[in-house]
Structures are given as C-alpha cells and as structure tokens.
C-alpha cells in the first residue's frame, strides 16, 4: 500500500463524504488518481467532478435517471456505465487499488462486496455494510486478502489509536458522541421535535438521514455494531461517552490503564485522507488546531433513558445474525417516515425495537436472506406507522 500515485474509485461521489474525498484528491499533489466515480443522483455534479478529475469511468447508479439526463457535459474519453452492474464493474477494475465506499444505506453493500471480492483495499464510509453483514463482510475480506480501512471519524480514530498496542492488550474502546442537538431535552420536548430541528446538527454537516441518526444517537448504535465486527471486539468492550465539542473522535483504553485518544478539529477530510494514504501521513486539506487559542473538552456519560438507541445497538451487537440488517432497515424506513411528517421523532427508536423484536431471528443468514430481512423490516415499519 505504499505505491503512489494510488488509483482509486469513489462510490457515492456526490454525497457529503464523496465531495470531501474529491477535495482530498485535489489537495493530494498527484498522489491520488481517480479512475472512476459513481453516483445515484446529482448527475450534474457528477459531470462537474468528471471534468475536474478526468476519470476513465463514471457510473450513474439509477438507470432511469441516467436515461433522462443530458450527458453532453461529460468530458471526452470518459465512459458512462449505469446501474448496479456498472458499480460492480468499477469496483472490480484491475487498475483500481482502493475503493471509497460512501453510498448511504444498504445500497452501498453491493459495491463494498464487489470490491472485497476483488481483493481491493476498501475505504469504508458506509457503516451499513458491517451493520447488516458484519461476519460475512469480514470473512470475505479475510478470504480474498482484502483490507478494510475505516473512514467514519470514530472508527478511524479507533484504528489510529490501536497502533499504540497489541490487540490482546485492549481493555475497551470508547466511542465519542456529540450528543446531537437534543442531549438536554426533556421527554416532552423530544416528543415535539420537528424535522427542521433534527436536521440542525451542532457540529457536523452531513446528509439528512445521518443527521437525524445523530439526533437520536442511532448513528452511535450503528457504530457500536460496526466496531464490534470491524475490530473483532466483545460488545462489552465498547462504551459510548458524550463529548459535545467533537474534538476527540474516539479512544482506546489498554490493559495498563493508558487511554490513547485521536484528536483533531471536526473535518471528515482527515480520516478520508488517512484511509487513502495509509500508512503515510502528509499535510492535506483538513483543518488543524490553533494551539494559541484556548479550548475545552468535556466528557459525560450518555443518558440511556433519553436516548434508548445506545442500549438497542449493544443488544444487536450481542445478537449478531439477522438483527443488524433488521435494525438498519427499520431505522432507514422510520427516519424517512419522520422526515415526511408521519412519525414523531421520539417514536423512531421504539419503533425500531418493536420491529426487531417481532422479526424471525436467523443466527447465520446468507447474503440473500439478509436482504429479505431488510425488505421485511421496511414493510413492517410502514405497517406500524399506518396502523
């Protein structure tokens, strides 16, 4: 992984992580070269990115939208691919060394799976791949000699901190959470939260779904499950602490009591660049601390009564099997219903638990069975909301 220029493909290039990845590439002084870009929507931005980066391929994931789009702005020499087959083809290209998987939701699993099958290095920003299919994904990576490098700021922080000791010396991993905009709200206030309020995250600028997840702390529940599989941890080794400043991105506590933390100003370009240039570190596009200015870091335990998603995440991490796929799908559907004004904010997590408890648990599902559980959970959410 030390050869440069490193050739990459970006799946989900028009989303927030994808756009930050483009900025990292532009600031890489030629050390990163984009072979292909893939996006579902915002095809005008996809064409603009193609003009900036001159990839060999672009992929329009939604074939219907692609058919209706005017591709005249696509630069010469750039080949257009469409559909899931196009994503898989891009992920498997022999010249691609690293695949950035930044597609939100279960839609990102196909590209991640194809890249791992081809033995690529996967810079993983799509937490749903490990939430849905953690054991299958990690087994495939091991079988094909593929490497998974986390892009989530929390998991990147854990990965960096783990370099300070042996895995056998790890006592626990502490994931930090900003607490979102409602960490001091009463139950009565949470019942009145609107979509506009939930989308106003105090620290990060993200997509709509993940911003709502940050407000419910479901994002942290999913990160617990992801960390369990990615780092081969016992669920009881994972803790969450509220850290409103979002300067410490996560910590690892070792057996001797030492705690190694990774700190930086909140800027996704840093973990993206680390994954793309690992094991090297170079100055890049990310913001850095101004140590001439005072700042404060505070930590507090989470209120699990106010935010029951954390307990739910630990329960699912312990269960494994089909539980992760059901929780992920139920949450995606419930968040969509909340944003559409059909489900109160404070009912998102309880509804996910009801669906999880109602599902026919499978301890060792196949890849196809996971998607069947996914479809069932989404239908079940709609049935509960309509009832």
Short mmCIF file of C-alpha atoms in Angstrom, two decimals:
data_model
loop_
_atom_site.label_atom_id
_atom_site.label_comp_id
_atom_site.label_asym_id
_atom_site.label_seq_id
_atom_site.Cartn_x
_atom_site.Cartn_y
_atom_site.Cartn_z
CA UNK A 1 0.00 0.00 0.00
CA UNK A 2 2.99 2.37 -0.25
CA UNK A 3 2.96 2.93 -4.02
CA UNK A 4 1.87 6.30 -5.41
CA UNK A 5 0.02 7.58 -7.32
CA UNK A 6 -2.65 5.44 -5.72
CA UNK A 7 -5.56 4.73 -8.08
CA UNK A 8 -8.99 4.98 -6.54
CA UNK A 9 -12.70 4.71 -7.31
CA UNK A 10 -15.27 6.76 -5.40
CA UNK A 11 -18.71 5.20 -4.91
CA UNK A 12 -21.13 7.92 -3.82
CA UNK A 13 -19.02 10.79 -5.11
CA UNK A 14 -21.79 13.42 -4.96
CA UNK A 15 -22.68 12.85 -1.29
CA UNK A 16 -21.02 14.68 1.59
CA UNK A 17 -18.25 12.08 2.06
CA UNK A 18 -17.77 11.79 -1.70
CA UNK A 19 -17.38 15.54 -2.12
CA UNK A 20 -14.88 15.66 0.74
CA UNK A 21 -12.98 12.82 -0.95
CA UNK A 22 -12.80 14.84 -4.16
CA UNK A 23 -11.27 17.72 -2.17
CA UNK A 24 -8.72 15.33 -0.64
CA UNK A 25 -7.77 14.13 -4.13
CA UNK A 26 -7.40 17.70 -5.38
CA UNK A 27 -5.05 18.52 -2.48
CA UNK A 28 -3.01 15.31 -2.83
CA UNK A 29 -0.41 16.78 -5.23
CA UNK A 30 -0.92 13.92 -7.65
CA UNK A 31 -0.56 11.14 -5.08
CA UNK A 32 -4.19 10.10 -5.63
CA UNK A 33 -5.64 9.40 -9.08
CA UNK A 34 -9.35 8.81 -9.65
CA UNK A 35 -10.19 6.02 -12.10
CA UNK A 36 -13.95 6.16 -11.63
CA UNK A 37 -16.83 7.97 -9.95
CA UNK A 38 -20.29 6.63 -9.14
CA UNK A 39 -23.43 8.48 -8.03
CA UNK A 40 -27.16 7.85 -7.86
CA UNK A 41 -28.40 11.41 -8.18
CA UNK A 42 -26.99 14.91 -8.73
CA UNK A 43 -25.66 13.84 -12.11
CA UNK A 44 -24.81 17.44 -12.98
CA UNK A 45 -22.35 17.43 -10.07
CA UNK A 46 -21.07 14.04 -11.23
CA UNK A 47 -20.23 15.57 -14.62
CA UNK A 48 -18.56 18.53 -12.92
CA UNK A 49 -16.43 16.15 -10.86
CA UNK A 50 -15.53 14.25 -14.02
CA UNK A 51 -14.30 17.48 -15.62
CA UNK A 52 -12.17 18.19 -12.54
CA UNK A 53 -10.67 14.73 -12.06
CA UNK A 54 -10.68 13.22 -15.58
CA UNK A 55 -11.70 9.68 -14.56
CA UNK A 56 -11.85 6.89 -17.09
CA UNK A 57 -15.38 5.95 -15.99
CA UNK A 58 -18.46 7.47 -14.39
CA UNK A 59 -21.37 5.35 -13.16
CA UNK A 60 -24.97 6.57 -12.94
CA UNK A 61 -26.46 4.10 -10.48
CA UNK A 62 -30.13 4.87 -11.15
CA UNK A 63 -30.70 3.76 -14.73
CA UNK A 64 -33.99 5.64 -15.13
CA UNK A 65 -32.46 8.94 -14.05
CA UNK A 66 -29.48 8.24 -16.31
CA UNK A 67 -31.73 7.72 -19.35
CA UNK A 68 -33.40 11.10 -18.81
CA UNK A 69 -30.18 13.03 -18.23
CA UNK A 70 -28.29 15.11 -20.81
CA UNK A 71 -24.74 13.73 -20.80
CA UNK A 72 -23.31 16.27 -23.23
CA UNK A 73 -21.24 17.86 -20.43
CA UNK A 74 -19.39 14.60 -19.76
CA UNK A 75 -15.76 15.11 -20.83
CA UNK A 76 -14.38 13.29 -23.85
CA UNK A 77 -12.73 9.98 -23.09
CA UNK A 78 -14.88 9.35 -20.02
CA UNK A 79 -17.02 6.20 -20.41
CA UNK A 80 -20.51 6.11 -18.94
CA UNK A 81 -21.68 2.99 -17.09
CA UNK A 82 -25.09 2.54 -15.49
CA UNK A 83 -26.87 0.55 -12.82
CA UNK A 84 -25.61 -1.77 -10.12
CA UNK A 85 -23.69 -3.72 -12.76
CA UNK A 86 -21.73 -0.55 -13.52
CA UNK A 87 -20.87 -0.11 -9.84
CA UNK A 88 -19.66 -3.71 -9.61
CA UNK A 89 -17.60 -3.33 -12.80
CA UNK A 90 -15.96 -0.17 -11.46
CA UNK A 91 -15.19 -1.75 -8.08
CA UNK A 92 -13.53 -4.74 -9.75
CA UNK A 93 -11.34 -2.89 -12.28
CA UNK A 94 -7.79 -4.32 -12.13
CA UNK A 95 -6.19 -0.89 -12.08
CA UNK A 96 -8.22 0.30 -9.08
CA UNK A 97 -6.29 -0.17 -5.83
CA UNK A 98 -8.65 1.49 -3.33
CA UNK A 99 -12.42 1.77 -3.46
CA UNK A 100 -14.06 4.51 -1.39
CA UNK A 101 -17.48 3.18 -0.36
CA UNK A 102 -19.50 6.26 0.59
CA UNK A 103 -23.00 5.28 -0.54
CA UNK A 104 -25.50 5.73 2.31
CA UNK A 105 -27.73 2.84 3.39
CA UNK A 106 -27.99 -0.75 2.20
CA UNK A 107 -27.42 0.42 -1.39
CA UNK A 108 -23.72 0.67 -0.56
CA UNK A 109 -23.35 -3.01 0.28
CA UNK A 110 -23.18 -4.23 -3.35
CA UNK A 111 -20.18 -2.05 -4.21
CA UNK A 112 -18.42 -2.89 -0.96
CA UNK A 113 -18.98 -6.60 -1.54
CA UNK A 114 -17.68 -6.44 -5.13
CA UNK A 115 -14.54 -4.56 -4.05
CA UNK A 116 -13.81 -7.08 -1.30
CA UNK A 117 -14.40 -10.00 -3.66
CA UNK A 118 -11.75 -8.47 -5.94
CA UNK A 119 -9.28 -8.20 -3.03
CA UNK A 120 -9.21 -4.40 -3.02
CA UNK A 121 -8.47 -2.01 -0.21
CA UNK A 122 -11.83 -0.58 0.83
CA UNK A 123 -12.00 2.86 2.44
CA UNK A 124 -15.31 2.25 4.19
CA UNK A 125 -17.63 5.15 4.98
CA UNK A 126 -20.77 3.03 4.59
CA UNK A 127 -21.34 1.70 8.11
CA UNK A 128 -24.42 -0.24 6.97
CA UNK A 129 -22.24 -2.85 5.24
CA UNK A 130 -20.88 -4.01 8.60
CA UNK A 131 -24.13 -3.40 10.47
CA UNK A 132 -26.07 -5.58 8.05
CA UNK A 133 -23.49 -8.22 7.24
CA UNK A 134 -20.52 -7.83 9.58
CA UNK A 135 -19.49 -11.51 9.86
CA UNK A 136 -19.96 -12.12 6.12
CA UNK A 137 -18.06 -8.97 5.15
CA UNK A 138 -15.11 -9.66 7.47
CA UNK A 139 -14.94 -13.30 6.39
CA UNK A 140 -14.92 -12.31 2.72
CA UNK A 141 -12.16 -9.75 3.32
CA UNK A 142 -10.03 -12.40 5.02
CA UNK A 143 -10.64 -14.98 2.29
CA UNK A 144 -9.79 -12.59 -0.57
CA UNK A 145 -6.90 -10.79 1.09
CA UNK A 146 -8.81 -7.50 1.02
CA UNK A 147 -8.23 -4.68 3.50
CA UNK A 148 -10.90 -2.53 5.17
CA UNK A 149 -9.79 0.92 6.35
CA UNK A 150 -12.46 2.91 8.21
CA UNK A 151 -13.47 6.38 7.10
CA UNK A 152 -16.02 7.12 9.83
CA UNK A 153 -14.27 9.60 12.11
CA UNK A 154 -14.90 7.42 15.19
CA UNK A 155 -13.66 4.18 13.67
CA UNK A 156 -10.71 5.89 12.04
CA UNK A 157 -9.81 7.25 15.48
CA UNK A 158 -10.01 3.75 16.99
CA UNK A 159 -7.92 2.33 14.14
CA UNK A 160 -5.26 5.00 14.68
CA UNK A 161 -5.23 4.55 18.46
CA UNK A 162 -4.89 0.78 18.09
CA UNK A 163 -1.44 1.32 16.56
CA UNK A 164 -0.24 2.06 20.11
CA UNK A 165 -0.53 -1.50 21.41
CA UNK A 166 -1.35 -5.13 20.70
CA UNK A 167 -4.96 -6.15 20.15
CA UNK A 168 -4.67 -8.57 23.07
CA UNK A 169 -3.87 -5.58 25.31
CA UNK A 170 -7.08 -3.68 24.52
CA UNK A 171 -9.38 -3.35 27.51
CA UNK A 172 -12.11 -1.37 25.76
CA UNK A 173 -12.93 1.07 23.01
CA UNK A 174 -14.67 4.35 23.82
CA UNK A 175 -16.70 5.91 21.01
CA UNK A 176 -17.39 9.62 21.42
CA UNK A 177 -20.72 11.22 20.53
CA UNK A 178 -21.58 14.89 20.28
CA UNK A 179 -24.96 14.14 21.83
CA UNK A 180 -26.70 15.91 18.96
CA UNK A 181 -28.93 18.97 19.36
CA UNK A 182 -31.28 17.39 21.92
CA UNK A 183 -28.98 15.97 24.58
CA UNK A 184 -30.57 18.16 27.30
CA UNK A 185 -34.20 17.85 26.10
CA UNK A 186 -36.94 16.50 28.34
CA UNK A 187 -39.18 13.65 27.11
CA UNK A 188 -41.91 16.22 26.48
CA UNK A 189 -39.57 18.33 24.34
CA UNK A 190 -38.39 15.28 22.37
CA UNK A 191 -42.00 14.48 21.50
CA UNK A 192 -42.28 17.88 19.79
CA UNK A 193 -39.05 17.80 17.72
CA UNK A 194 -39.57 18.76 14.07
CA UNK A 195 -37.57 17.57 11.05
CA UNK A 196 -36.05 21.05 10.66
CA UNK A 197 -34.79 20.97 14.26
CA UNK A 198 -33.41 17.44 13.89
CA UNK A 199 -31.51 18.44 10.74
CA UNK A 200 -29.63 21.25 12.54
CA UNK A 201 -26.61 19.33 13.87
CA UNK A 202 -24.42 21.48 16.18
CA UNK A 203 -21.05 20.31 14.80
CA UNK A 204 -21.08 18.30 11.56
CA UNK A 205 -22.60 19.00 8.14
CA UNK A 206 -23.93 15.70 6.82
CA UNK A 207 -26.72 14.14 4.76
CA UNK A 208 -30.30 14.23 6.05
CA UNK A 209 -30.55 10.62 7.17
CA UNK A 210 -27.29 10.52 9.14
CA UNK A 211 -28.08 13.92 10.70
CA UNK A 212 -31.34 12.52 12.10
CA UNK A 213 -29.42 9.44 13.26
CA UNK A 214 -27.06 11.76 15.14
CA UNK A 215 -30.03 13.41 16.82
CA UNK A 216 -31.49 10.09 18.01
CA UNK A 217 -28.00 8.68 18.70
CA UNK A 218 -28.90 5.81 16.37
CA UNK A 219 -25.71 6.65 14.50
CA UNK A 220 -23.81 5.67 17.64
CA UNK A 221 -25.84 2.46 17.96
CA UNK A 222 -24.85 1.55 14.40
CA UNK A 223 -21.22 2.47 15.16
CA UNK A 224 -21.25 0.10 18.15
CA UNK A 225 -22.30 -2.73 15.85
CA UNK A 226 -19.76 -1.70 13.20
CA UNK A 227 -16.93 -1.54 15.76
CA UNK A 228 -17.88 -4.96 17.13
CA UNK A 229 -17.22 -6.62 13.74
CA UNK A 230 -14.51 -4.35 12.33
CA UNK A 231 -12.22 -4.66 15.35
CA UNK A 232 -13.34 -8.13 16.49
CA UNK A 233 -14.48 -6.86 19.90
CA UNK A 234 -16.75 -8.32 22.52
CA UNK A 235 -19.75 -5.93 22.72
CA UNK A 236 -18.99 -5.41 26.43
CA UNK A 237 -15.65 -3.88 25.39
CA UNK A 238 -17.44 -0.96 23.67
CA UNK A 239 -18.52 2.18 25.51
CA UNK A 240 -20.02 5.49 24.41
CA UNK A 241 -19.27 8.84 26.03
CA UNK A 242 -20.85 12.22 25.26
CA UNK A 243 -18.29 14.78 24.09
CA UNK A 244 -20.12 17.86 22.72
CA UNK A 245 -17.03 19.58 21.29
CA UNK A 246 -16.35 16.73 18.80
CA UNK A 247 -12.58 17.20 19.09
CA UNK A 248 -11.74 13.74 20.47
CA UNK A 249 -13.08 11.33 17.89
CA UNK A 250 -12.69 8.14 19.93
CA UNK A 251 -10.34 6.45 22.38
CA UNK A 252 -8.80 3.08 23.13
CA UNK A 253 -8.11 2.03 26.72
CA UNK A 254 -5.38 -0.57 27.18
CA UNK A 255 -4.94 -3.15 29.91
CA UNK A 256 -2.45 -1.00 31.85
CA UNK A 257 -4.93 1.88 32.10
CA UNK A 258 -3.43 4.02 29.33
CA UNK A 259 -6.02 5.74 27.15
CA UNK A 260 -4.96 6.73 23.64
CA UNK A 261 -7.20 9.34 22.00
CA UNK A 262 -7.21 10.68 18.46
CA UNK A 263 -7.97 14.41 18.32
CA UNK A 264 -8.48 16.92 15.53
CA UNK A 265 -10.89 19.67 14.56
CA UNK A 266 -14.10 18.12 13.17
CA UNK A 267 -13.28 17.68 9.48
CA UNK A 268 -14.04 14.48 7.55
CA UNK A 269 -11.18 15.14 5.15
CA UNK A 270 -8.67 13.94 7.75
CA UNK A 271 -9.99 10.35 8.17
CA UNK A 272 -10.62 10.17 4.43
CA UNK A 273 -7.04 11.17 3.65
CA UNK A 274 -5.67 8.77 6.30
CA UNK A 275 -7.54 5.86 4.72
CA UNK A 276 -6.40 6.79 1.21
CA UNK A 277 -2.71 7.34 2.03
CA UNK A 278 -2.25 4.82 4.88
CA UNK A 279 0.25 4.15 6.32
CA UNK A 280 1.68 7.55 5.35
CA UNK A 281 0.68 10.90 6.85
CA UNK A 282 1.03 14.14 4.93
CA UNK A 283 -0.29 17.67 5.23
CA UNK A 284 -3.59 17.88 3.36
CA UNK A 285 -6.89 19.70 3.10
CA UNK A 286 -8.12 19.09 6.67
CA UNK A 287 -8.21 21.84 9.29
CA UNK A 288 -5.65 21.77 12.10
CA UNK A 289 -5.66 23.01 15.70
CA UNK A 290 -4.57 26.53 16.54
CA UNK A 291 -2.76 25.84 19.80
CA UNK A 292 -2.53 29.56 20.57
CA UNK A 293 -6.28 29.55 21.28
CA UNK A 294 -7.89 28.11 24.42
CA UNK A 295 -10.45 25.34 24.13
CA UNK A 296 -12.14 22.90 26.48
CA UNK A 297 -13.01 19.21 26.19
CA UNK A 298 -15.75 17.75 28.36
CA UNK A 299 -16.97 14.17 28.69
CA UNK A 300 -20.13 12.83 30.29
CA UNK A 301 -21.96 9.51 30.36
CA UNK A 302 -24.93 9.21 27.99
CA UNK A 303 -28.49 9.26 29.31
CA UNK A 304 -29.77 5.92 28.03
CA UNK A 305 -33.32 6.69 29.17
CA UNK A 306 -33.41 9.80 26.98
CA UNK A 307 -31.58 8.02 24.13
CA UNK A 308 -32.53 4.30 24.14
CA UNK A 309 -30.77 3.72 20.80
CA UNK A 310 -27.49 3.01 22.60
CA UNK A 311 -28.88 0.05 24.51
CA UNK A 312 -30.51 -1.16 21.31
CA UNK A 313 -27.18 -1.02 19.48
CA UNK A 314 -25.46 -3.09 22.17
CA UNK A 315 -28.30 -5.63 22.12
CA UNK A 316 -27.94 -6.05 18.36
CA UNK A 317 -24.13 -6.28 18.61
CA UNK A 318 -24.60 -9.15 21.06
CA UNK A 319 -27.22 -10.92 18.93
CA UNK A 320 -25.49 -10.78 15.56
CA UNK A 321 -27.19 -12.84 12.86
CA UNK A 322 -30.08 -11.10 11.13
CA UNK A 323 -30.55 -8.47 13.87
CA UNK A 324 -28.26 -5.88 12.29
CA UNK A 325 -29.97 -6.00 8.91
CA UNK A 326 -33.39 -5.61 10.53
CA UNK A 327 -32.32 -2.71 12.75
CA UNK A 328 -30.63 -0.89 9.88
CA UNK A 329 -33.63 -1.26 7.55
CA UNK A 330 -36.17 -0.38 10.23
CA UNK A 331 -34.22 2.75 11.12
CA UNK A 332 -33.88 3.87 7.49
CA UNK A 333 -37.62 3.46 6.98
CA UNK A 334 -38.51 5.10 10.30
CA UNK A 335 -36.28 8.12 9.61
CA UNK A 336 -37.91 8.53 6.19
CA UNK A 337 -41.34 8.46 7.85
CA UNK A 338 -40.23 11.07 10.40
CA UNK A 339 -38.86 13.38 7.69
CA UNK A 340 -42.16 13.00 5.81
CA UNK A 341 -44.07 14.09 8.92
CA UNK A 342 -45.76 10.74 9.53
CA UNK A 343 -43.82 9.56 12.62
CA UNK A 344 -42.91 11.57 15.75
CA UNK A 345 -39.22 11.94 16.48
CA UNK A 346 -39.41 10.23 19.87
CA UNK A 347 -41.00 7.13 18.29
CA UNK A 348 -38.19 6.37 15.81
CA UNK A 349 -36.12 4.21 18.17
CA UNK A 350 -39.05 2.48 19.96
CA UNK A 351 -40.48 1.52 16.58
CA UNK A 352 -37.11 0.05 15.55
CA UNK A 353 -37.08 -2.06 18.73
CA UNK A 354 -40.62 -3.32 18.13
CA UNK A 355 -39.74 -4.37 14.60
CA UNK A 356 -36.53 -6.02 15.79
CA UNK A 357 -38.36 -7.99 18.48
CA UNK A 358 -41.05 -9.07 16.01
CA UNK A 359 -38.67 -10.45 13.38
CA UNK A 360 -37.86 -14.13 12.83
CA UNK A 361 -34.25 -14.15 14.06
CA UNK A 362 -31.72 -16.09 11.98
CA UNK A 363 -28.35 -16.65 13.66
CA UNK A 364 -26.49 -17.39 10.39
CA UNK A 365 -28.24 -15.73 7.45
CA UNK A 366 -26.90 -15.79 3.91
CA UNK A 367 -26.31 -12.63 1.93
CA UNK A 368 -29.65 -13.10 0.11
CA UNK A 369 -31.50 -13.76 3.37
CA UNK A 370 -30.17 -10.52 4.84
CA UNK A 371 -31.82 -8.57 2.03
CA UNK A 372 -35.05 -10.50 2.60
CA UNK A 373 -34.95 -9.43 6.26
CA UNK A 374 -34.21 -5.87 5.09
CA UNK A 375 -37.29 -5.79 2.87
CA UNK A 376 -39.48 -7.31 5.60
CA UNK A 377 -38.36 -4.71 8.16
CA UNK A 378 -39.14 -1.80 5.84
CA UNK A 379 -42.64 -3.15 5.16
CA UNK A 380 -43.15 -3.69 8.88
CA UNK A 381 -42.27 -0.08 9.68
CA UNK A 382 -44.83 1.16 7.13
CA UNK A 383 -47.41 -1.19 8.59
CA UNK A 384 -46.83 0.09 12.13
CA UNK A 385 -46.95 3.74 11.01
CA UNK A 386 -50.18 3.20 9.07
CA UNK A 387 -51.86 1.32 11.92
#
